[in-house]
């Protein structure tokens, strides 16, 4: 009951969950698939891992095990609150759908803004297991709508920046 009757001014747990689901459903998001990461790009990442040593705490061998985004999707949200709401929903739904989260990387929480060239998003690495036991790691990226539009425009420049030489631009 939403009234102030015998249940008091607070909503019950069921009403709170229903209100949260309604607010989440009313929020506009866009979902964009991304191309599968190319072999050439994955080889370049592994080479970079060899040269730099440990990668974000990943000390797995083979180093290709540190690649957590061969398959990606982007969820574009309207601001940080929407990002957090949708990411929380995804984490809860992913567990229920046997798509467990392996890692959450929150670039909003980074103190050094130059670390990611000022770009911010929230990424969830998930493990997908197919019917025959084949497993693959993928990444779901949650973006602010304005930041995402900028990311799309700046991606070619990012490719140049990350390349060690002109031959490595892909």
Short mmCIF file of C-alpha atoms in Angstrom, two decimals, residues 33-112:
data_model
loop_
_atom_site.label_atom_id
_atom_site.label_comp_id
_atom_site.label_asym_id
_atom_site.label_seq_id
_atom_site.Cartn_x
_atom_site.Cartn_y
_atom_site.Cartn_z
CA UNK A 33 27.10 -4.83 -30.27
CA UNK A 34 30.75 -4.47 -31.21
CA UNK A 35 32.75 -6.46 -33.74
CA UNK A 36 34.63 -9.44 -32.38
CA UNK A 37 38.17 -8.38 -31.48
CA UNK A 38 40.47 -9.34 -34.36
CA UNK A 39 43.31 -11.82 -34.02
CA UNK A 40 45.74 -9.04 -34.95
CA UNK A 41 44.47 -6.82 -32.11
CA UNK A 42 44.60 -9.70 -29.61
CA UNK A 43 48.16 -10.52 -30.69
CA UNK A 44 49.12 -6.86 -30.21
CA UNK A 45 47.61 -6.89 -26.70
CA UNK A 46 49.53 -10.05 -25.78
CA UNK A 47 52.76 -8.50 -27.10
CA UNK A 48 52.09 -5.41 -25.00
CA UNK A 49 51.45 -7.63 -21.95
CA UNK A 50 54.81 -9.36 -22.55
CA UNK A 51 56.61 -6.02 -22.67
CA UNK A 52 54.82 -4.44 -19.72
CA UNK A 53 54.65 -7.41 -17.37
CA UNK A 54 51.59 -7.84 -15.19
CA UNK A 55 48.37 -6.46 -16.62
CA UNK A 56 45.94 -4.99 -14.13
CA UNK A 57 46.77 -7.74 -11.67
CA UNK A 58 46.49 -10.45 -14.34
CA UNK A 59 49.44 -12.80 -14.10
CA UNK A 60 47.88 -15.66 -16.02
CA UNK A 61 49.75 -17.79 -18.46
CA UNK A 62 49.24 -17.88 -21.31
CA UNK A 63 48.96 -14.09 -21.45
CA UNK A 64 46.03 -14.42 -23.83
CA UNK A 65 44.02 -15.35 -20.72
CA UNK A 66 44.30 -11.66 -19.73
CA UNK A 67 42.19 -10.61 -22.73
CA UNK A 68 38.76 -10.12 -21.20
CA UNK A 69 36.97 -8.45 -24.10
CA UNK A 70 37.10 -10.53 -27.30
CA UNK A 71 33.31 -10.17 -27.48
CA UNK A 72 31.82 -6.84 -26.39
CA UNK A 73 28.60 -4.92 -26.11
CA UNK A 74 27.86 -1.36 -25.03
CA UNK A 75 24.92 -0.20 -22.95
CA UNK A 76 24.42 3.55 -23.34
CA UNK A 77 22.68 5.18 -20.37
CA UNK A 78 21.50 8.65 -19.36
CA UNK A 79 24.02 9.61 -16.69
CA UNK A 80 25.87 7.95 -13.81
CA UNK A 81 22.78 7.03 -11.78
CA UNK A 82 21.33 5.20 -14.77
CA UNK A 83 24.65 3.44 -15.36
CA UNK A 84 24.71 2.18 -11.77
CA UNK A 85 21.05 1.09 -11.87
CA UNK A 86 21.46 -0.82 -15.12
CA UNK A 87 24.77 -2.37 -14.11
CA UNK A 88 23.23 -3.56 -10.81
CA UNK A 89 20.28 -5.01 -12.71
CA UNK A 90 22.67 -6.71 -15.16
CA UNK A 91 24.76 -8.22 -12.36
CA UNK A 92 21.65 -9.59 -10.65
CA UNK A 93 20.12 -10.87 -13.90
CA UNK A 94 23.43 -12.28 -15.13
CA UNK A 95 23.78 -14.50 -12.09
CA UNK A 96 20.20 -15.72 -12.57
CA UNK A 97 20.87 -16.42 -16.28
CA UNK A 98 24.11 -18.32 -15.56
CA UNK A 99 26.19 -15.44 -16.93
CA UNK A 100 28.36 -14.72 -13.90
CA UNK A 101 30.43 -11.58 -13.57
CA UNK A 102 34.16 -12.19 -13.33
CA UNK A 103 35.29 -8.60 -12.89
CA UNK A 104 33.85 -5.11 -12.59
CA UNK A 105 36.11 -2.27 -13.72
CA UNK A 106 34.80 1.15 -12.74
CA UNK A 107 36.71 3.91 -14.53
CA UNK A 108 34.54 6.49 -12.74
CA UNK A 109 36.38 5.57 -9.53
CA UNK A 110 39.87 6.25 -10.93
CA UNK A 111 41.53 9.26 -9.26
CA UNK A 112 44.08 9.99 -12.01
#
